[in-house]
Tab-separated table of C-alpha atoms in Angstrom:
chain	number	residue	atom	x	y	z
A	1	MET	CA	0.224	-0.355	-0.109
A	2	ILE	CA	2.707	2.688	1.020
A	3	GLY	CA	4.453	1.456	-2.032
A	4	ALA	CA	1.697	2.449	-4.103
A	5	ILE	CA	1.036	5.295	-3.083
A	6	LEU	CA	4.395	6.612	-3.323
A	7	HIS	CA	5.803	5.479	-6.453
A	8	LYS	CA	3.085	3.842	-8.098
A	9	ASP	CA	2.057	5.588	-11.724
A	10	ALA	CA	-1.765	5.266	-11.158
A	11	LYS	CA	-3.588	3.956	-13.861
A	12	PRO	CA	-4.228	5.829	-17.667
A	13	LEU	CA	-7.568	7.166	-17.836
A	14	GLY	CA	-10.513	5.699	-20.791
A	15	PRO	CA	-9.649	5.944	-24.374
A	16	ASP	CA	-12.562	8.964	-24.655
A	17	VAL	CA	-10.483	11.559	-23.003
A	18	PRO	CA	-8.592	13.525	-24.817
A	19	THR	CA	-5.268	13.172	-24.741
A	20	GLU	CA	-4.632	17.057	-23.329
A	21	ILE	CA	-6.546	16.253	-20.144
A	22	SER	CA	-4.896	13.158	-19.585
A	23	LYS	CA	-1.194	14.751	-20.374
A	24	LEU	CA	-2.287	17.324	-17.114
A	25	ILE	CA	-3.323	15.028	-14.820
A	26	SER	CA	-0.882	12.606	-14.912
A	27	LYS	CA	1.583	15.768	-14.972
A	28	CYS	CA	-0.295	16.788	-11.264
A	29	LEU	CA	0.025	13.629	-9.841
A	30	ARG	CA	3.760	12.430	-11.024
A	31	LYS	CA	5.605	11.125	-7.510
A	32	ASP	CA	8.669	13.183	-8.631
A	33	ARG	CA	7.930	16.657	-7.149
A	34	ASP	CA	10.465	17.745	-8.959
A	35	GLU	CA	8.315	16.434	-12.604
A	36	ARG	CA	5.049	17.685	-10.674
A	37	TYR	CA	3.706	21.636	-11.322
A	38	GLN	CA	5.170	24.054	-8.936
A	39	THR	CA	2.989	26.669	-8.563
A	40	ILE	CA	-0.815	27.382	-9.241
A	41	LYS	CA	0.024	29.536	-12.356
A	42	ASP	CA	2.053	27.114	-14.165
A	43	VAL	CA	-1.355	25.395	-14.029
A	44	GLY	CA	-3.222	28.327	-15.173
A	45	ASN	CA	-1.259	28.304	-18.181
A	46	ASP	CA	-1.527	25.104	-19.776
A	47	LEU	CA	-5.529	24.907	-18.457
A	48	ARG	CA	-5.476	28.016	-21.255
A	49	GLU	CA	-3.792	26.872	-23.568
A	50	VAL	CA	-5.294	23.541	-23.604
A	51	LYS	CA	-9.300	25.103	-23.153
A	52	GLN	CA	-7.406	26.907	-26.613
A	53	GLU	CA	-6.374	23.696	-28.157
A	54	LEU	CA	-9.907	22.190	-27.864
A	55	GLU	CA	-11.860	25.036	-28.642
A	56	LEU	CA	-9.878	25.182	-32.096
A	57	LYS	CA	-10.224	21.539	-32.795
A	58	ASN	CA	-13.559	21.631	-32.075
A	59	LEU	CA	-13.708	24.732	-33.952
A	60	MET	CA	-11.869	22.967	-36.902
A	61	GLU	CA	-14.805	19.786	-36.991
A	62	ARG	CA	-17.706	22.047	-36.496
A	63	THR	CA	-16.297	23.421	-40.312
A	64	ALA	CA	-15.953	20.005	-41.594
A	65	SER	CA	-19.563	19.798	-41.550
A	66	PRO	CA	-21.418	23.154	-42.043
A	67	ASN	CA	-24.007	21.003	-43.286
A	68	LYS	CA	-24.361	18.760	-40.567
A	69	PRO	CA	-27.032	19.873	-37.696
A	70	GLU	CA	-26.052	19.253	-34.542
A	71	PRO	CA	-27.661	20.249	-30.736
A	72	GLN	CA	-25.717	22.429	-29.581
A	73	THR	CA	-25.438	23.035	-25.891
A	74	GLN	CA	-22.914	25.170	-23.704
A	75	ILE	CA	-19.488	24.728	-22.053
A	76	LEU	CA	-18.646	24.875	-18.493
A	77	LYS	CA	-16.903	28.144	-16.894
A	78	ALA	CA	-13.627	27.465	-16.461
A	79	THR	CA	-12.039	29.566	-13.741
A	80	THR	CA	-7.965	29.465	-12.278
A	81	LEU	CA	-7.034	30.615	-9.241
A	82	ASP	CA	-5.144	34.185	-10.341
A	83	GLU	CA	-8.518	35.036	-12.364
A	84	ILE	CA	-10.564	34.874	-9.391
A	85	ASN	CA	-14.118	36.078	-10.634
A	86	GLN	CA	-13.067	35.953	-13.914
A	87	THR	CA	-14.562	33.836	-16.171
A	88	THR	CA	-14.645	32.551	-19.835
A	89	THR	CA	-17.132	33.724	-22.510
A	90	ASN	CA	-19.755	31.613	-22.995
A	91	GLN	CA	-19.296	29.404	-26.391
A	92	THR	CA	-20.988	27.216	-27.889
A	93	VAL	CA	-19.468	23.546	-28.522
A	94	ALA	CA	-21.004	20.042	-30.446
A	95	SER	CA	-23.112	18.327	-27.607
A	96	ASN	CA	-21.106	15.055	-28.451
A	97	PRO	CA	-19.403	12.589	-26.037
A	98	LYS	CA	-16.113	13.552	-26.241
A	99	THR	CA	-17.481	17.501	-25.753
A	100	LYS	CA	-18.723	16.102	-22.162
A	101	TYR	CA	-15.473	14.953	-21.315
A	102	LEU	CA	-13.615	17.589	-22.044
A	103	ALA	CA	-16.301	20.322	-20.434
A	104	ALA	CA	-16.246	17.754	-17.058
A	105	GLY	CA	-12.849	16.792	-17.643
A	106	LEU	CA	-11.376	20.615	-17.436
A	107	LEU	CA	-13.191	21.703	-14.477
A	108	THR	CA	-12.684	18.413	-12.588
A	109	LEU	CA	-8.824	18.844	-13.161
A	110	LEU	CA	-9.383	23.099	-12.878
A	111	LEU	CA	-11.153	22.072	-8.920
A	112	ALA	CA	-8.361	19.484	-7.995
A	113	ALA	CA	-5.018	21.739	-9.070
A	114	GLY	CA	-6.307	24.812	-7.600
A	115	GLY	CA	-7.081	23.208	-4.109
A	116	PHE	CA	-4.479	20.842	-4.462
A	117	PHE	CA	-1.926	23.525	-5.131
A	118	GLY	CA	-3.364	26.232	-3.043
A	119	TYR	CA	-3.237	23.929	-0.515
A	120	ARG	CA	0.555	23.619	-0.568
A	121	TYR	CA	0.985	27.282	-1.469
A	122	LEU	CA	-0.643	28.475	1.990
A	123	SER	CA	0.629	25.535	3.718
A	124	GLY	CA	3.809	26.234	2.853
A	125	SER	CA	4.962	23.745	1.105
A	126	ASN	CA	8.214	24.378	-0.017
A	127	THR	CA	9.659	23.834	3.259
A	128	LYS	CA	12.410	21.536	3.097
A	129	GLN	CA	12.941	18.359	3.578
A	130	ILE	CA	12.175	16.741	6.807
A	131	ASN	CA	14.481	14.334	7.396
A	132	SER	CA	15.179	13.614	11.113
A	133	ILE	CA	11.782	12.985	13.181
A	134	ALA	CA	11.397	12.368	17.465
A	135	VAL	CA	8.591	10.419	18.658
A	136	MET	CA	6.847	11.667	22.524
A	137	PRO	CA	5.889	8.592	24.134
A	138	PHE	CA	1.999	8.885	24.305
A	139	GLU	CA	0.182	10.946	27.396
A	140	ASN	CA	-2.484	8.480	28.570
A	141	ARG	CA	-5.469	10.082	29.667
A	142	ASN	CA	-6.567	7.350	32.655
A	143	SER	CA	-3.319	8.204	34.511
A	144	ASP	CA	-3.549	4.600	35.399
A	145	ALA	CA	-0.650	2.889	35.240
A	146	ASP	CA	-2.258	-0.898	34.070
A	147	THR	CA	-2.629	1.130	30.099
A	148	ASP	CA	1.076	3.195	30.740
A	149	TYR	CA	2.305	0.199	29.157
A	150	LEU	CA	-0.251	0.854	25.593
A	151	SER	CA	0.506	4.612	25.277
A	152	ASP	CA	4.898	3.876	26.052
A	153	GLY	CA	4.549	0.676	24.058
A	154	LEU	CA	2.579	2.334	21.376
A	155	ALA	CA	5.122	5.279	19.948
A	156	GLU	CA	7.477	2.490	20.485
A	157	SER	CA	6.157	0.679	18.363
A	158	VAL	CA	6.238	3.459	15.549
A	159	ILE	CA	10.108	4.817	16.690
A	160	PHE	CA	10.774	0.772	15.728
A	161	ARG	CA	8.812	0.685	12.135
A	162	LEU	CA	10.344	4.170	11.187
A	163	THR	CA	14.316	3.494	12.251
A	164	GLN	CA	13.288	0.543	9.192
A	165	ILE	CA	14.169	3.714	6.557
A	166	PRO	CA	17.588	4.234	5.862
A	167	ASP	CA	17.069	8.117	4.945
A	168	LEU	CA	15.359	9.487	8.361
A	169	ARG	CA	16.954	9.403	11.642
A	170	VAL	CA	14.633	8.784	14.569
A	171	SER	CA	15.479	9.376	17.769
A	172	PRO	CA	15.179	6.162	19.526
A	173	THR	CA	12.967	5.685	22.465
A	174	SER	CA	15.647	6.006	25.753
A	175	SER	CA	15.959	9.953	23.941
A	176	VAL	CA	12.747	10.478	24.337
A	177	MET	CA	11.805	8.733	27.183
A	178	ARG	CA	13.338	11.527	29.350
A	179	TYR	CA	10.129	13.347	28.410
A	180	LYS	CA	7.171	11.659	29.489
A	181	GLY	CA	4.915	13.636	31.626
A	182	ALA	CA	6.111	17.035	30.873
A	183	SER	CA	4.831	19.915	28.764
A	184	THR	CA	5.393	19.820	25.190
A	185	ASP	CA	6.937	21.962	23.984
A	186	VAL	CA	7.673	20.622	20.114
A	187	ALA	CA	10.367	23.348	19.730
A	188	LYS	CA	11.950	22.815	22.863
A	189	ILE	CA	12.198	19.326	21.903
A	190	ALA	CA	13.002	19.435	19.003
A	191	GLY	CA	15.945	21.680	19.647
A	192	GLU	CA	17.609	19.438	22.262
A	193	LEU	CA	17.081	16.388	19.874
A	194	GLY	CA	17.866	18.222	16.544
A	195	VAL	CA	15.151	17.041	14.908
A	196	ASP	CA	12.648	18.607	11.717
A	197	ALA	CA	10.017	17.397	13.534
A	198	VAL	CA	8.036	15.843	16.372
A	199	MET	CA	5.582	13.341	16.775
A	200	THR	CA	3.333	13.693	19.541
A	201	GLY	CA	-0.338	11.510	20.995
A	202	ARG	CA	-2.616	10.479	23.358
A	203	LEU	CA	-4.286	7.769	24.493
A	204	THR	CA	-7.519	6.436	26.465
A	205	LYS	CA	-8.762	2.981	27.190
A	206	ARG	CA	-12.499	2.509	28.203
A	207	GLY	CA	-13.076	-0.450	28.383
A	208	ASP	CA	-12.297	-2.307	25.150
A	209	ASN	CA	-12.618	0.460	23.511
A	210	LEU	CA	-9.772	3.134	22.090
A	211	ASN	CA	-9.323	6.545	20.913
A	212	VAL	CA	-5.870	8.052	20.187
A	213	THR	CA	-4.770	11.094	18.817
A	214	VAL	CA	-1.856	12.310	17.149
A	215	GLU	CA	-0.198	15.333	15.883
A	216	LEU	CA	3.056	15.638	13.650
A	217	VAL	CA	4.448	19.084	13.547
A	218	ASP	CA	7.365	20.899	11.786
A	219	ALA	CA	9.338	21.984	14.630
A	220	ARG	CA	11.188	24.482	11.979
A	221	THR	CA	7.980	26.354	11.096
A	222	ASN	CA	5.800	25.119	14.188
A	223	LYS	CA	2.954	24.422	11.598
A	224	SER	CA	0.714	21.108	12.094
A	225	LEU	CA	1.757	18.860	9.284
A	226	TRP	CA	-1.015	16.093	9.831
A	227	GLY	CA	-3.404	15.137	12.984
A	228	GLU	CA	-5.556	12.336	12.665
A	229	GLN	CA	-8.472	10.708	15.664
A	230	TYR	CA	-8.760	7.021	15.615
A	231	GLU	CA	-11.395	5.049	17.721
A	232	ARG	CA	-10.521	1.204	17.106
A	233	LYS	CA	-10.979	-1.528	19.369
A	234	LEU	CA	-7.767	-2.646	21.772
A	235	SER	CA	-8.181	-5.691	19.644
A	236	GLU	CA	-7.102	-3.653	16.296
A	237	LEU	CA	-4.288	-1.496	17.894
A	238	LEU	CA	-1.656	-3.793	16.052
A	239	THR	CA	-3.608	-2.054	12.558
A	240	THR	CA	-3.801	1.143	14.227
A	241	GLN	CA	0.467	1.538	14.844
A	242	ARG	CA	0.570	0.631	11.094
A	243	GLU	CA	-1.874	2.711	10.175
A	244	ILE	CA	-0.052	5.714	11.412
A	245	VAL	CA	3.370	4.898	10.252
A	246	THR	CA	2.441	4.533	6.810
A	247	GLU	CA	0.104	8.140	7.540
A	248	ILE	CA	3.447	9.809	8.840
A	249	VAL	CA	5.358	8.459	5.560
A	250	GLY	CA	3.175	9.555	3.428
A	251	LYS	CA	3.052	13.404	4.745
A	252	LEU	CA	6.780	13.337	5.097
A	253	GLN	CA	6.744	12.767	1.582
A	254	LEU	CA	10.237	10.439	2.124
A	255	LYS	CA	11.654	7.890	-1.518
A	256	LEU	CA	11.431	4.244	-0.144
A	257	SER	CA	13.571	1.946	-1.437
A	258	GLY	CA	12.128	-1.096	-2.362
A	259	GLU	CA	14.106	-3.265	0.441
A	260	SER	CA	13.153	-0.102	2.306
A	261	GLU	CA	9.414	-0.313	1.662
A	262	GLN	CA	9.646	-4.070	2.481
A	263	LYS	CA	11.017	-3.600	5.663
A	264	LEU	CA	8.197	-0.903	6.803
A	265	ALA	CA	5.677	-3.357	5.365
A	266	LYS	CA	6.648	-6.706	7.219
A	267	LYS	CA	4.404	-7.754	10.028
A	268	TYR	CA	5.535	-9.513	12.677
A	269	THR	CA	2.750	-10.764	14.244
A	270	ASP	CA	-0.606	-10.803	13.173
A	271	ASN	CA	-1.933	-11.651	16.718
A	272	ASN	CA	-3.062	-8.816	18.380
A	273	GLU	CA	-2.290	-10.729	21.711
A	274	ALA	CA	0.782	-11.574	20.956
A	275	TYR	CA	1.874	-8.112	20.449
A	276	GLN	CA	0.089	-6.563	23.665
A	277	LEU	CA	1.425	-9.199	25.571
A	278	TYR	CA	5.213	-8.021	23.658
A	279	LEU	CA	4.724	-4.028	24.545
A	280	GLN	CA	4.270	-5.197	28.190
A	281	GLY	CA	7.115	-7.270	28.120
A	282	ARG	CA	9.041	-4.385	26.569
A	283	TYR	CA	6.977	-2.099	28.919
A	284	HIS	CA	8.718	-3.801	31.982
A	285	TRP	CA	12.096	-4.027	30.393
A	286	ASN	CA	12.501	-0.758	30.193
A	287	LYS	CA	12.397	-0.162	33.647
A	288	ARG	CA	15.632	-1.786	34.463
A	289	GLN	CA	14.715	-3.523	37.428
A	290	ILE	CA	15.211	-7.150	38.423
A	291	PRO	CA	12.125	-7.688	39.760
A	292	GLU	CA	10.602	-5.633	36.921
A	293	PHE	CA	12.803	-8.048	34.045
A	294	GLU	CA	11.495	-11.296	35.967
A	295	LYS	CA	7.435	-9.754	35.152
A	296	ALA	CA	9.197	-9.028	31.429
A	297	ILE	CA	9.896	-12.904	31.447
A	298	VAL	CA	6.120	-13.214	32.096
A	299	PHE	CA	5.550	-11.769	29.119
A	300	PHE	CA	7.643	-12.098	26.401
A	301	LYS	CA	6.976	-16.547	27.304
A	302	GLN	CA	3.518	-15.872	27.191
A	303	ALA	CA	3.927	-14.243	23.816
A	304	ILE	CA	5.775	-16.403	22.265
A	305	GLU	CA	2.888	-18.769	23.610
A	306	LYS	CA	0.439	-17.037	21.324
A	307	ASP	CA	2.792	-16.907	18.244
A	308	PRO	CA	6.014	-19.113	18.153
A	309	ASN	CA	7.081	-16.692	15.564
A	310	TYR	CA	7.388	-13.551	17.011
A	311	ALA	CA	10.793	-13.476	16.715
A	312	LEU	CA	10.632	-9.829	17.971
A	313	ALA	CA	9.551	-11.335	21.698
A	314	TYR	CA	12.680	-13.920	21.643
A	315	SER	CA	14.648	-11.032	20.893
A	316	GLY	CA	13.372	-8.936	23.865
A	317	LEU	CA	13.795	-12.009	25.717
A	318	ALA	CA	16.793	-12.311	25.424
A	319	ASP	CA	17.277	-8.399	25.821
A	320	THR	CA	15.960	-9.608	29.341
A	321	TYR	CA	17.933	-11.952	30.406
A	322	ALA	CA	20.870	-10.656	29.151
A	323	LEU	CA	20.410	-7.534	31.230
A	324	PHE	CA	20.831	-9.501	34.835
A	325	PRO	CA	24.543	-9.406	35.435
A	326	ASN	CA	23.915	-5.635	34.702
A	327	ARG	CA	21.947	-4.540	37.746
A	328	GLY	CA	24.303	-7.163	40.334
A	329	ASP	CA	22.574	-10.479	39.185
A	330	PHE	CA	25.693	-12.467	38.729
A	331	ARG	CA	24.214	-16.459	37.606
A	332	PRO	CA	26.457	-16.570	34.100
A	333	LYS	CA	25.550	-20.276	34.169
A	334	GLU	CA	22.231	-19.940	34.520
A	335	TYR	CA	20.951	-15.942	32.520
A	336	MET	CA	23.775	-16.321	29.785
A	337	PRO	CA	22.147	-19.817	27.899
A	338	GLN	CA	18.955	-18.772	28.036
A	339	ALA	CA	20.386	-15.222	26.722
A	340	LYS	CA	22.234	-16.351	24.041
A	341	ALA	CA	19.492	-19.595	22.734
A	342	ALA	CA	16.376	-16.482	22.506
A	343	ALA	CA	18.753	-15.068	20.147
A	344	LEU	CA	19.844	-17.250	18.302
A	345	LYS	CA	15.584	-18.926	17.865
A	346	ALA	CA	14.958	-14.635	17.005
A	347	LEU	CA	17.714	-15.341	14.552
A	348	GLU	CA	16.628	-18.400	13.218
A	349	LEU	CA	13.081	-16.507	12.374
A	350	ASP	CA	13.931	-13.832	10.762
A	351	PRO	CA	17.977	-14.022	9.885
A	352	ASN	CA	17.077	-10.134	8.919
A	353	LEU	CA	16.186	-8.503	12.313
A	354	ALA	CA	18.678	-6.256	13.625
A	355	GLU	CA	16.732	-6.694	17.340
A	356	ALA	CA	18.076	-10.329	16.889
A	357	HIS	CA	21.273	-9.803	16.015
A	358	ALA	CA	22.164	-6.444	18.717
A	359	SER	CA	20.231	-9.745	21.368
A	360	LEU	CA	22.864	-11.749	20.373
A	361	ALA	CA	25.972	-9.441	19.775
A	362	GLU	CA	24.546	-7.844	24.227
A	363	SER	CA	24.533	-11.727	24.808
A	364	ILE	CA	27.610	-12.593	23.977
A	365	LYS	CA	29.801	-9.489	25.507
A	366	THR	CA	27.532	-9.711	28.865
A	367	MET	CA	28.879	-13.481	28.869
A	368	ASN	CA	32.418	-12.359	28.451
A	369	MET	CA	32.430	-9.613	30.553
A	370	THR	CA	30.355	-10.878	33.696
A	371	LEU	CA	33.204	-14.429	33.030
A	372	GLN	CA	36.113	-11.824	33.514
A	373	VAL	CA	35.074	-10.276	36.406
A	374	GLN	CA	34.433	-13.602	37.699
A	375	LYS	CA	37.854	-14.874	36.715
A	376	GLU	CA	39.576	-11.697	38.630
A	377	HIS	CA	37.670	-11.629	41.120
A	378	SER	CA	39.009	-15.436	41.815
A	379	ASN	CA	42.474	-14.262	41.035
A	380	GLY	CA	41.417	-11.390	44.136
A	381	ARG	CA	40.268	-14.108	46.392
A	382	SER	CA	43.178	-16.270	45.659
A	383	ASN	CA	45.850	-13.375	46.465
A	384	LEU	CA	43.773	-12.458	49.337
A	385	ILE	CA	44.084	-15.727	50.741
A	386	ARG	CA	47.654	-15.928	49.934
A	387	ILE	CA	48.028	-13.075	51.414
A	388	THR	CA	46.031	-14.218	54.772
A	389	ASP	CA	48.583	-16.755	54.934
A	390	LEU	CA	52.232	-14.884	55.360
A	391	LEU	CA	50.773	-12.962	57.504
A	392	ILE	CA	49.215	-15.628	60.117
A	393	ASN	CA	52.511	-17.711	58.918
A	394	GLY	CA	54.783	-15.399	58.832
A	395	MET	CA	56.638	-13.524	55.529
A	396	PRO	CA	59.562	-15.735	53.809
A	397	ASN	CA	63.220	-15.516	54.441
A	398	TYR	CA	65.031	-13.977	51.053
């Protein structure tokens, strides 16, 4: 869907539509912005030329068969944005199917082009391309800790998806989480994080119903690029985050390679329950405390039970096991093999999953560091025993 919107050309119009109008519409819909009309004045100039050509052709057809009586009709008046309140002179033309297409097509094109380019002009479309973005933690309007995993997790999922785009720099979750609960000053946040755009969101849960409101702001101009409100069931959370990402990519007018399109459209799971359990696992993992790690393991395992092919859940499990030593629980023989096994399983399911590669690297690094610390601790203990023995039994004579 994303690739079709951004890169695939529109289907050609029917054979009955005049070539001149088809060319105009095609130019308006070009995917490359440099190939499209740049100003409403350019559209108006081409429209006038097309109108003159069509009128001339129609006159020649009438002149070629002057004795053939034909019913008369009146052409629709055309108006361009730079000729407000001025209309063309009423002219009569032959009433045939082609003429109807000319009049309807010309009017439709004029209205569409006027609205499109008028919007571009008023919204400051000449602003430089946005190359960086920060997705803020969504505000939990319930003020309920049990719903935090949804607001935090939805934002983190959007961040994860956007990181699949090579030409877009996305502030990591670790950088934006410090703004959770703080007042949203877009300009200040953008300045501190060094980004062009900021996306904010609010989430409200009522029973099984979700209300998600999002807004994308160009921090350089403080103009809203896009805003949307989603009324969804909790069971549609997975679909909602995909819709949000699709809209962001479209509004930023990002050019995606074929590989990026595939990564962005990839479905890591179709099981909404598994997805919610994964979000809960990540929520507790982000707490960085051993009791929270134990909760995270439970949720990741439950997500895997719902979807045994959920590579991200295995990656989360590996990340959790690998962090135990960093929080003072030095039991490498218990945790490190499990961390490595979970990371390898994630890679088996998805060899191209960057998170799984990072999980494996982290588990190996943590294992090596833990073993080194234990070795040094063992050597230090041996030295301490030796020193104590010397102090008790006396130093040797040299």
